Coordinates of C-alpha atoms in Angstrom, one line a residue:
Chain A
M1 CA 42.3 27.5 -1.9
K2 CA 43.5 30.4 -3.5
L3 CA 42.5 28.4 -6.8
L4 CA 39.2 28.3 -6.0
R5 CA 38.6 31.6 -4.8
D6 CA 40.2 32.9 -7.9
F7 CA 37.9 30.6 -9.8
L8 CA 34.6 32.0 -7.9
D9 CA 35.8 35.4 -8.3
K10 CA 36.1 35.0 -12.1
Q11 CA 32.6 33.5 -12.3
K12 CA 30.9 36.0 -10.1
P13 CA 30.1 38.7 -12.7
H14 CA 28.1 36.0 -14.7
F15 CA 25.6 35.7 -11.6
V16 CA 25.0 39.1 -10.4
K17 CA 22.2 41.3 -11.7
G18 CA 22.5 41.7 -15.6
G19 CA 24.9 38.8 -15.8
R20 CA 24.4 36.0 -18.1
F21 CA 23.3 33.5 -15.7
E22 CA 21.4 36.0 -13.3
K23 CA 18.7 33.6 -12.6
L24 CA 20.7 31.2 -11.0
H25 CA 22.0 33.8 -8.5
S26 CA 20.9 32.1 -5.6
T27 CA 22.6 28.7 -6.7
F28 CA 26.2 30.5 -7.1
D29 CA 25.4 32.2 -3.9
A30 CA 24.8 28.9 -2.2
F31 CA 28.0 27.5 -3.5
E32 CA 30.2 30.5 -2.7
T33 CA 29.2 30.7 0.9
F34 CA 29.3 27.0 1.4
L35 CA 33.0 27.3 0.5
F36 CA 34.0 30.5 1.9
V37 CA 32.8 32.6 4.8
P38 CA 30.9 35.4 3.0
N39 CA 32.7 38.8 3.1
K40 CA 29.2 40.9 3.4
V41 CA 28.9 42.3 7.0
T42 CA 25.9 44.2 8.6
S43 CA 26.3 47.8 7.6
S44 CA 24.2 49.5 10.0
G45 CA 22.2 49.2 13.3
A46 CA 23.0 47.0 16.4
H47 CA 23.6 43.5 15.5
I48 CA 25.1 40.8 17.4
R49 CA 28.2 39.7 15.5
D50 CA 29.0 36.0 16.2
A51 CA 31.1 33.3 14.1
I52 CA 28.1 31.2 14.2
D53 CA 25.5 31.2 11.5
M54 CA 23.1 28.8 10.1
K55 CA 25.6 26.8 7.9
R56 CA 27.9 26.1 11.1
T57 CA 25.0 25.3 13.1
M58 CA 23.7 22.8 10.4
I59 CA 27.2 21.1 9.9
I60 CA 27.5 20.6 13.8
V61 CA 24.2 18.7 13.5
V62 CA 25.6 16.6 10.6
V63 CA 28.8 15.7 12.6
A64 CA 26.7 14.7 15.6
L65 CA 24.7 12.4 13.3
L66 CA 27.8 10.8 12.2
P67 CA 28.1 8.3 14.9
A68 CA 24.7 7.3 14.5
L69 CA 25.0 7.2 10.7
I70 CA 28.2 5.1 10.8
F71 CA 26.8 2.6 13.3
G72 CA 23.7 2.4 11.4
I73 CA 25.7 1.4 8.2
W74 CA 27.4 -1.4 10.3
N75 CA 24.3 -2.6 11.8
V76 CA 22.4 -2.9 8.3
G77 CA 25.2 -5.3 7.3
Y78 CA 25.3 -7.1 10.7
Q79 CA 21.8 -7.9 11.0
H80 CA 21.6 -9.0 7.1
Y81 CA 24.4 -11.6 7.7
L82 CA 22.8 -12.5 11.2
S83 CA 19.7 -13.3 9.7
Q84 CA 21.5 -15.7 7.1
G85 CA 23.4 -17.2 9.9
L86 CA 26.6 -16.1 8.7
A87 CA 29.3 -14.1 10.7
Y88 CA 31.7 -11.7 8.7
D89 CA 34.5 -9.4 9.8
F90 CA 33.7 -5.7 10.3
W91 CA 34.3 -4.6 6.6
P92 CA 32.2 -6.9 4.6
M93 CA 29.4 -6.1 7.0
F94 CA 30.0 -2.2 6.7
G95 CA 30.4 -2.8 3.0
F96 CA 26.8 -4.4 2.8
G97 CA 25.4 -1.7 4.9
L98 CA 27.1 1.1 2.8
M99 CA 25.5 -0.4 -0.2
K100 CA 22.0 -0.1 1.2
V101 CA 22.3 3.0 3.0
L102 CA 24.3 5.2 0.5
P103 CA 21.7 5.1 -2.4
I104 CA 18.9 6.3 0.3
I105 CA 21.0 9.2 1.5
I106 CA 22.0 10.2 -1.9
V107 CA 18.3 9.9 -3.2
S108 CA 17.3 12.2 -0.2
Y109 CA 19.8 14.8 -0.8
V110 CA 19.4 15.0 -4.6
V111 CA 15.5 15.4 -4.5
G112 CA 15.6 17.6 -1.4
L113 CA 18.2 19.8 -2.7
G114 CA 16.9 20.1 -5.9
I115 CA 13.7 21.1 -5.0
E116 CA 15.2 23.7 -2.5
F117 CA 17.4 25.1 -5.3
A118 CA 14.4 25.4 -7.5
F119 CA 12.3 27.3 -5.2
A120 CA 15.1 29.6 -4.3
Q121 CA 15.5 30.5 -7.8
V122 CA 11.7 31.0 -8.2
R123 CA 11.3 32.9 -5.1
H124 CA 14.4 34.8 -5.4
H125 CA 16.0 34.0 -2.1
E126 CA 18.9 32.3 -0.9
V127 CA 19.4 28.6 -0.8
N128 CA 19.3 27.7 3.0
E129 CA 21.3 25.1 4.7
G130 CA 18.2 23.7 6.3
F131 CA 18.3 20.6 4.0
L132 CA 21.6 19.8 5.1
V133 CA 20.4 18.2 8.1
S134 CA 17.0 17.0 7.0
G135 CA 18.7 15.3 4.0
M136 CA 20.6 13.2 6.7
L137 CA 18.0 12.8 9.2
I138 CA 15.6 11.4 6.4
P139 CA 17.7 8.4 5.7
L140 CA 18.4 7.6 9.4
V141 CA 14.7 7.3 10.0
M142 CA 14.1 4.9 7.4
P143 CA 14.0 1.0 7.3
P144 CA 17.1 -0.4 5.3
D145 CA 14.9 -2.1 2.9
V146 CA 12.7 1.1 1.8
P147 CA 12.4 1.5 -1.8
L148 CA 14.3 4.4 -3.1
W149 CA 11.5 5.9 -5.1
M150 CA 9.6 6.0 -1.7
V151 CA 12.4 7.9 -0.2
A152 CA 12.2 10.4 -3.4
I153 CA 8.5 10.9 -2.9
A154 CA 8.7 11.3 1.0
T155 CA 11.1 13.7 0.6
A156 CA 9.6 15.7 -2.1
F157 CA 6.4 15.8 0.2
A158 CA 8.4 16.9 3.2
V159 CA 10.2 19.7 1.4
I160 CA 7.4 21.1 -0.6
I161 CA 4.3 20.3 1.9
G162 CA 6.3 20.4 5.2
K163 CA 8.5 23.3 4.4
E164 CA 8.3 25.4 1.4
V165 CA 4.5 25.8 1.6
F166 CA 5.2 27.6 4.8
G167 CA 7.6 29.9 3.3
G168 CA 10.9 27.5 3.6
T169 CA 13.5 27.1 6.3
G170 CA 12.7 28.6 9.5
M171 CA 8.9 28.9 8.9
N172 CA 7.9 25.2 8.9
I173 CA 5.5 23.9 11.5
L174 CA 6.5 20.4 11.3
N175 CA 9.8 18.8 11.4
P176 CA 10.6 18.0 7.7
A177 CA 12.3 14.6 8.3
L178 CA 9.5 13.3 10.5
T179 CA 7.1 14.7 7.9
A180 CA 8.8 12.5 5.3
R181 CA 8.5 9.5 7.7
A182 CA 4.9 10.1 8.8
F183 CA 3.9 10.3 4.9
L184 CA 5.5 7.0 4.0
F185 CA 4.1 5.3 7.5
F186 CA 0.5 6.3 6.4
A187 CA 1.1 6.1 2.4
Y188 CA 2.6 2.5 2.4
P189 CA 2.2 1.0 5.9
S190 CA 3.5 -2.6 4.6
E191 CA 6.9 -0.9 3.6
M192 CA 7.2 0.9 7.1
S193 CA 6.0 -1.4 9.8
G194 CA 5.5 -5.0 10.7
D195 CA 8.6 -7.4 11.1
L196 CA 9.6 -8.0 7.6
V197 CA 11.3 -4.5 6.7
W198 CA 13.7 -3.8 9.4
I199 CA 16.7 -6.3 8.1
A200 CA 18.1 -5.7 4.6
E201 CA 17.2 -8.9 2.3
K202 CA 16.3 -10.9 5.4
A203 CA 16.3 -14.7 5.5
D204 CA 12.8 -16.2 5.5
A205 CA 12.9 -18.1 8.5
Y206 CA 14.6 -15.4 10.8
S207 CA 12.3 -13.1 12.9
G208 CA 13.0 -9.6 12.0
A209 CA 10.7 -8.0 14.7
T210 CA 11.7 -5.0 16.5
P211 CA 11.7 -4.7 20.2
L212 CA 8.7 -2.8 20.0
G213 CA 7.0 -5.4 17.7
H214 CA 7.4 -8.0 20.0
L215 CA 6.2 -5.9 23.1
L216 CA 2.9 -5.1 20.6
V217 CA 2.1 -8.6 20.5
G218 CA 2.8 -9.3 23.9
E219 CA 5.9 -11.3 23.7
V220 CA 7.9 -9.5 26.6
D221 CA 10.2 -12.3 27.0
K222 CA 11.4 -12.1 23.5
I223 CA 12.7 -8.6 23.5
P224 CA 16.7 -8.4 23.2
S225 CA 18.9 -7.8 26.5
D226 CA 19.2 -4.1 27.7
W227 CA 22.9 -4.1 26.5
A228 CA 21.9 -5.3 23.2
M229 CA 19.4 -2.5 23.1
F230 CA 21.6 0.2 24.4
L231 CA 24.5 -0.7 22.0
G232 CA 21.9 -1.0 19.0
T233 CA 22.6 -4.4 17.6
I234 CA 18.9 -5.0 16.9
P235 CA 16.8 -4.7 13.9
G236 CA 15.2 -1.2 13.3
S237 CA 15.4 1.9 11.4
I238 CA 18.9 2.7 10.1
G239 CA 20.1 5.1 12.3
E240 CA 17.8 4.7 15.5
T241 CA 19.1 1.3 17.2
S242 CA 22.1 2.5 18.8
T243 CA 21.2 4.3 21.9
L244 CA 25.1 4.9 22.4
A245 CA 25.9 6.4 19.1
I246 CA 22.9 8.7 19.4
L247 CA 24.2 9.8 23.1
L248 CA 27.8 10.6 21.5
G249 CA 25.7 13.0 19.3
A250 CA 23.9 14.3 22.2
I251 CA 27.1 15.3 23.7
I252 CA 28.5 17.2 20.7
L253 CA 25.2 19.0 20.4
I254 CA 24.7 20.0 24.1
A255 CA 28.7 20.8 24.4
T256 CA 28.4 23.0 21.4
G257 CA 25.0 24.5 22.5
V258 CA 23.5 23.8 19.1
G259 CA 20.8 21.2 20.6
S260 CA 18.8 22.2 23.5
A261 CA 19.8 20.2 26.8
R262 CA 16.4 21.4 28.2
I263 CA 14.3 19.6 25.7
M264 CA 16.5 16.5 25.9
F265 CA 16.1 16.0 29.4
S266 CA 12.4 17.0 29.4
V267 CA 11.8 14.4 26.9
V268 CA 13.7 11.9 28.7
A269 CA 11.8 12.8 32.1
G270 CA 8.4 12.6 30.4
G271 CA 9.1 9.2 29.2
L272 CA 10.5 7.8 32.6
V273 CA 7.4 9.3 34.4
M274 CA 4.8 7.8 32.2
G275 CA 6.6 4.5 31.9
W276 CA 6.6 4.6 35.9
L277 CA 3.0 5.6 35.9
F278 CA 2.4 2.6 33.7
N279 CA 4.3 0.3 36.1
L280 CA 2.3 1.5 39.1
W281 CA -1.0 0.6 36.9
G282 CA 0.7 -2.6 35.6
A283 CA -2.5 -4.0 34.0
N284 CA -0.6 -6.0 31.4
D285 CA 2.9 -7.4 30.6
Y286 CA 3.6 -4.0 28.3
M287 CA 3.0 -1.8 31.3
N288 CA 5.1 -3.7 33.7
I289 CA 8.6 -3.3 31.6
P290 CA 11.0 -1.0 33.4
A291 CA 10.4 2.5 32.5
Y292 CA 14.2 2.8 31.4
Q293 CA 13.8 0.5 28.5
H294 CA 11.6 2.7 26.9
L295 CA 14.3 5.2 26.5
I296 CA 16.6 2.4 24.8
M297 CA 14.0 1.0 22.5
G298 CA 13.0 2.1 19.1
G299 CA 13.2 5.6 18.0
F300 CA 12.8 7.4 21.5
A301 CA 16.5 8.2 21.8
F302 CA 16.7 9.3 18.3
G303 CA 13.8 11.3 18.6
T304 CA 14.7 12.9 21.8
V305 CA 18.1 14.2 20.6
F306 CA 17.5 15.1 16.6
M307 CA 14.0 15.3 16.2
A308 CA 12.6 17.2 19.3
T309 CA 15.4 19.5 19.4
D310 CA 14.9 21.0 16.0
P311 CA 15.3 24.6 16.6
V312 CA 12.7 25.6 14.1
S313 CA 9.5 23.3 15.0
A314 CA 10.3 23.1 18.8
S315 CA 9.0 25.5 21.6
Q316 CA 11.1 28.9 21.7
T317 CA 10.7 29.8 25.2
G318 CA 12.9 28.5 27.9
I319 CA 9.9 27.4 30.3
G320 CA 8.1 26.3 27.0
K321 CA 10.9 23.7 26.3
Y322 CA 10.3 22.0 29.5
Y323 CA 6.6 21.5 28.9
Y324 CA 7.1 20.7 25.3
G325 CA 9.9 18.1 26.0
F326 CA 8.0 16.5 28.8
L327 CA 4.7 16.1 26.7
I328 CA 6.6 14.6 23.9
G329 CA 8.1 11.9 26.6
M330 CA 4.9 11.0 28.1
I331 CA 2.8 11.0 24.8
A332 CA 5.5 8.9 23.1
V333 CA 5.2 6.1 25.9
L334 CA 1.6 6.5 26.0
I335 CA 1.1 5.8 22.2
R336 CA 3.4 2.8 22.4
V337 CA 1.5 0.9 25.2
F338 CA -1.9 2.0 24.1
N339 CA -2.4 2.2 20.5
P340 CA -1.9 -1.1 18.9
A341 CA -1.8 0.4 15.2
Y342 CA 1.3 2.4 15.9
P343 CA 4.0 0.4 17.6
E344 CA 6.4 3.5 17.6
G345 CA 4.9 6.5 19.2
M346 CA 7.9 8.8 19.0
M347 CA 7.3 10.1 15.7
L348 CA 3.6 10.9 16.2
A349 CA 4.3 12.6 19.7
I350 CA 6.7 14.9 18.3
L351 CA 4.8 16.0 15.4
L352 CA 1.6 16.6 17.6
M353 CA 3.9 18.6 20.1
N354 CA 5.6 20.7 17.0
V355 CA 1.9 21.7 16.4
F356 CA 1.5 22.7 20.0
A357 CA 4.7 24.5 20.5
P358 CA 3.7 27.8 19.3
L359 CA 0.5 27.6 21.6
I360 CA 2.7 26.6 24.5
D361 CA 5.0 29.6 23.9
H362 CA 2.1 31.9 23.6
Y363 CA 0.9 31.0 27.1
V364 CA 4.5 31.2 28.5
I365 CA 4.8 34.6 27.3
Q366 CA 1.4 35.7 28.4
S367 CA 2.0 34.4 31.8
N368 CA 5.5 36.5 31.8
I369 CA 3.6 39.7 30.6
K370 CA 1.0 39.3 33.4
K371 CA 3.7 38.8 36.0
R372 CA 5.5 41.9 34.9
L373 CA 2.3 43.9 34.8
K374 CA 1.6 42.8 38.2
R375 CA 5.0 43.8 39.5
A376 CA 4.8 47.4 37.8
K377 CA 1.3 47.9 39.5
V378 CA 2.9 46.9 43.0
A379 CA 5.8 49.4 42.3
V380 CA 3.3 52.1 41.4
K381 CA 1.4 51.6 44.5
A382 CA 4.4 51.5 46.7
Chain B
M1 CA -30.2 52.5 -14.9
S2 CA -31.8 52.7 -18.3
T3 CA -35.0 50.9 -18.5
A4 CA -35.0 49.7 -22.1
K5 CA -31.9 47.7 -21.3
Q6 CA -33.3 46.5 -18.2
E7 CA -36.7 45.0 -20.0
K8 CA -34.6 43.2 -22.7
E9 CA -31.5 42.0 -21.1
P10 CA -30.2 39.1 -23.1
L11 CA -30.2 35.6 -21.3
F12 CA -26.5 35.4 -21.6
S13 CA -25.5 39.0 -21.2
P14 CA -21.9 39.7 -19.8
K15 CA -23.4 40.0 -16.3
N16 CA -25.4 37.0 -16.5
K17 CA -22.3 34.9 -17.7
K18 CA -20.1 36.2 -15.0
L19 CA -22.7 34.9 -12.5
L20 CA -22.1 31.2 -14.1
T21 CA -18.5 31.5 -14.6
S22 CA -16.9 33.6 -11.6
P23 CA -17.7 30.8 -8.9
I24 CA -15.8 28.2 -10.9
N25 CA -12.4 30.1 -10.5
L26 CA -12.1 33.8 -9.0
N27 CA -15.0 33.2 -6.4
N28 CA -14.7 29.3 -6.2
P29 CA -17.0 28.4 -3.0
I30 CA -14.3 25.9 -1.6
T31 CA -10.9 27.3 -2.8
V32 CA -11.8 30.9 -2.2
Q33 CA -14.6 31.3 0.2
V34 CA -13.7 27.9 2.0
L35 CA -17.1 26.6 2.4
G36 CA -18.5 23.0 1.9
I37 CA -14.9 21.5 3.1
C38 CA -16.5 18.7 5.1
S39 CA -18.2 16.9 2.2
A40 CA -15.0 17.5 0.0
L41 CA -12.8 15.7 2.4
A42 CA -15.6 12.8 3.0
V43 CA -16.8 11.7 -0.6
T44 CA -13.8 12.4 -2.7
A45 CA -11.6 9.0 -2.1
K46 CA -13.2 7.8 -5.2
L47 CA -14.2 9.6 -8.7
K48 CA -17.6 8.1 -9.0
P49 CA -19.3 9.3 -5.7
A50 CA -17.3 12.7 -6.0
F51 CA -19.2 13.0 -9.4
V52 CA -22.6 12.0 -8.1
M53 CA -22.1 14.4 -5.1
A54 CA -21.3 17.1 -7.6
V55 CA -24.5 16.7 -9.4
S56 CA -26.7 16.6 -6.6
V57 CA -25.2 19.6 -5.2
V58 CA -25.6 21.5 -8.6
V59 CA -29.1 20.3 -8.6
V60 CA -30.0 21.3 -5.5
T61 CA -28.3 24.7 -5.5
A62 CA -29.8 25.6 -8.9
L63 CA -33.3 24.5 -7.9
A64 CA -33.2 25.9 -4.2
N65 CA -32.1 29.3 -5.8
V66 CA -34.8 29.3 -8.5
I67 CA -37.6 28.5 -5.6
I68 CA -36.5 30.9 -3.1
S69 CA -36.1 33.6 -5.7
M70 CA -39.6 33.0 -6.6
L71 CA -40.8 33.3 -3.3
R72 CA -38.4 36.2 -2.2
N73 CA -40.9 38.6 -1.9
G74 CA -43.3 36.6 0.4
I75 CA -41.2 35.2 2.8
P76 CA -41.4 37.1 6.1
P77 CA -37.8 38.0 6.9
R78 CA -37.9 36.5 10.6
I79 CA -38.6 33.1 9.3
R80 CA -36.7 33.1 6.1
I81 CA -33.9 30.8 7.2
I82 CA -36.5 28.1 8.2
V83 CA -38.2 28.6 4.8
Q84 CA -35.0 28.2 3.1
L85 CA -34.1 24.9 5.0
V86 CA -37.5 23.5 4.3
V87 CA -37.1 24.0 0.6
I88 CA -33.4 22.6 0.9
A89 CA -34.6 19.7 2.7
A90 CA -37.3 18.9 0.2
L91 CA -35.0 19.0 -2.6
V92 CA -32.2 16.8 -1.0
I93 CA -34.8 14.4 0.0
L94 CA -35.9 14.0 -3.7
V95 CA -32.2 13.7 -4.8
D96 CA -31.6 11.0 -2.2
Q97 CA -34.7 9.2 -3.5
V98 CA -33.4 9.5 -7.1
L99 CA -30.0 8.2 -6.2
K100 CA -31.4 5.4 -4.3
A101 CA -33.5 4.5 -7.2
F102 CA -31.0 4.6 -9.8
V103 CA -27.4 4.3 -8.4
Y104 CA -28.0 2.3 -5.3
D105 CA -24.4 1.3 -4.9
V106 CA -23.0 5.1 -5.1
S107 CA -25.8 6.1 -2.7
K108 CA -24.8 3.7 -0.1
Q109 CA -21.1 5.1 -0.5
L110 CA -22.3 8.5 0.0
S111 CA -24.3 7.5 3.1
V112 CA -25.1 10.3 5.2
F113 CA -23.4 13.0 3.1
V114 CA -26.4 13.3 0.8
G115 CA -28.6 14.1 3.8
L116 CA -25.9 16.2 5.0
I117 CA -26.1 18.7 1.6
I118 CA -28.9 20.4 3.8
T119 CA -26.2 21.6 6.0
N120 CA -23.8 22.6 3.3
C121 CA -22.9 26.2 3.7
I122 CA -22.7 26.8 0.2
I123 CA -26.4 26.3 -0.8
M124 CA -27.6 28.1 2.5
G125 CA -24.9 30.9 1.7
R126 CA -26.2 31.4 -2.0
L127 CA -29.9 31.6 -0.8
E128 CA -29.2 34.2 1.6
A129 CA -26.5 36.2 -0.3
F130 CA -28.3 36.0 -3.8
A131 CA -31.6 34.3 -4.5
M132 CA -33.3 36.4 -1.6
G133 CA -32.4 39.5 -3.6
N134 CA -32.3 38.7 -7.4
K135 CA -34.8 37.6 -10.2
V136 CA -35.2 34.0 -10.9
W137 CA -33.0 33.9 -14.1
P138 CA -29.9 35.2 -12.3
S139 CA -30.4 33.2 -9.2
L140 CA -30.8 29.9 -11.5
L141 CA -27.4 30.9 -13.4
D142 CA -25.7 31.7 -9.8
G143 CA -27.0 28.3 -8.5
I144 CA -25.6 26.4 -11.3
G145 CA -22.2 28.4 -11.1
N146 CA -21.8 27.7 -7.5
G147 CA -22.7 24.2 -7.9
L148 CA -20.3 23.8 -10.6
G149 CA -17.4 25.4 -8.7
Y150 CA -17.9 23.1 -5.8
G151 CA -18.2 20.0 -8.4
L152 CA -15.3 20.9 -10.1
I153 CA -12.9 21.1 -7.2
L154 CA -14.4 17.7 -6.2
L155 CA -13.6 16.1 -9.3
I156 CA -10.1 17.0 -9.4
V157 CA -9.6 16.1 -5.6
G158 CA -11.5 12.8 -6.3
F159 CA -9.2 12.3 -9.5
V160 CA -5.9 12.7 -7.7
R161 CA -7.1 10.6 -4.7
E162 CA -8.7 7.6 -6.7
L163 CA -5.7 7.7 -9.2
F164 CA -3.0 7.3 -6.6
G165 CA -4.8 5.7 -3.9
S166 CA -6.5 3.0 -5.7
G167 CA -4.7 2.8 -8.9
T168 CA -8.1 3.2 -10.7
L169 CA -10.5 5.8 -12.2
W170 CA -14.4 5.3 -12.2
G171 CA -13.5 1.9 -10.9
Y172 CA -11.5 0.7 -13.9
N173 CA -7.9 -0.1 -13.4
V174 CA -5.6 2.5 -15.0
I175 CA -2.4 1.7 -13.6
P176 CA -0.8 -1.1 -15.4
A177 CA 0.0 -4.2 -13.9
G178 CA 3.7 -4.0 -14.7
A179 CA 3.9 -1.2 -12.7
F180 CA 2.8 -3.3 -9.5
E181 CA 5.4 -5.8 -10.9
I182 CA 8.5 -3.7 -10.6
G183 CA 7.6 -2.2 -7.1
Y184 CA 4.9 0.4 -7.4
M185 CA 2.5 0.8 -4.7
N186 CA -0.8 2.7 -4.1
N187 CA -0.4 5.4 -1.8
G188 CA -2.7 4.6 1.2
F189 CA -2.5 8.1 2.5
M190 CA -4.5 9.3 -0.6
I191 CA -7.5 7.3 1.0
L192 CA -7.3 9.1 4.2
P193 CA -9.2 12.5 4.8
P194 CA -6.2 14.4 5.6
M195 CA -4.9 14.0 2.1
A196 CA -7.8 15.5 0.7
L197 CA -7.3 18.6 2.5
I198 CA -3.8 18.8 1.6
I199 CA -4.8 18.3 -2.1
V200 CA -7.4 21.3 -1.6
G201 CA -4.5 23.2 -0.2
I202 CA -2.4 22.7 -3.2
I203 CA -5.2 23.7 -5.3
I204 CA -5.6 26.7 -3.5
W205 CA -1.8 27.5 -3.8
I206 CA -1.7 26.8 -7.4
Q207 CA -5.1 29.1 -8.1
R208 CA -3.6 32.0 -5.8
S209 CA -0.4 32.0 -7.4
K210 CA -1.9 32.5 -11.0
N211 CA -4.3 35.2 -9.8
P212 CA -2.8 38.1 -8.4
E213 CA -6.1 39.5 -7.3
L214 CA -6.6 36.6 -4.8
F215 CA -3.4 37.5 -2.9
E216 CA -4.4 38.6 0.6
E217 CA -2.5 41.4 2.7
N218 CA -1.3 40.3 5.8

């Protein structure tokens, strides 16, 4: 540790103003603060001093993603061998999954961080840690067989158009990871939907449809058991299949206060209410599936825990979070059941509500102001 | 103003040249004034319709500017919009008929958007802002300049969208077949209208970062 500190201190003069690598200042800064708690403190004014900063927040989210990631890696291998009718031990499956998933993660991080660093140098601001999470979320919402160059452009698109255009981390309107997925979904639909892409190197004769894919064509009897969908031993995007692993992540996020429990609960409530309304209507088989099944299928759980709670693009006000989350749940189920072109509504629902989040906040704040004004007037009269 | 100069101003004096060039960059109707976006989204999925549309708009703006400029002293101010619309509509119908006669397939692709040139804000805007108060020759230059500024953006957007969306340019394949064999795919998002908006946005971004005078205070 001491060695590292000494090394950094030795290199530091090269990167400050007037040094040899002045232009790479923010790069150095990023690595230094990544390794050590920065020794700069606020010097004036009233500030809340707290051990938590963006870096720690982001690391906690990455830790919360680990259960889903590890399960996802295993499941990629499991689905692959299952489709070929072979059964192996844990490690060969995990190894196969790792061979598939690791390159996607590396591509996502290299491209995304490369662009972040480049922008930080050009704009002379610090490198932000926001991409640590986005770079992990992007691989988890990709199908296991996605070509790596597609991951690269989607990441570039998400970072540049989804984030840097608006001013970088903290300024984006849309969730960057979902922007990447939506980009691929519309740009290369054949690689992002259908029933061929969800199992890596699938054997030809084996059906690779996701539960949502089955439901879309009306094969209600073909969806896996609730238990399988909850555990996640089903085909799907890399990190989204296991509701159990995602729940572990949710517990970490809620316990540390990093993810908003209000949003998570209200998304679930919205999904359940919409599913239940469809049950009442019951016009076709899809509408008749139990409401809770919507929660364990597809990306609903993953979106609820990791995407909808993104602190930047979600609603900021307390009451606003309930509206925001509830509408995400409702719209997600609505799109699933009603729109044959989009089997998974979660991505589109979250992106849509990302756009509306500032509006929700605006009305919440306005109503608050009105209430207070009223109270003030009453007080004056009395 | 000195009268001697006014009488014999050369055809391409600096002032007149500026009428022609300023709408192409610093005063571009699409990227700076943000007019005519609708057709820029609709007709730019392929390069050919974008080009035909660009030419049509250049012709209509230039001629409408000239005609209105000639009539400008005889138009009662109260009904000037109607007069302008009649002139534009007549020109658009002419253009439409010419397209139908000579490039029927493109005309079909452009469909309703040729007719909608009538409502293109750029043309009305130039008539109101320029042709109503200027002589014929400057009005012609102004019309051509604005048409070209519009057309330039259309061509850039059309080029990018057709190249990456369909793998062709002007209908000819330009992406080698080998690229598809090793896994390259056309980007379906490029064909959809939102991508045109994003490309226009990127053009605006690049243009503003190169021209500090376009920065806006906020």
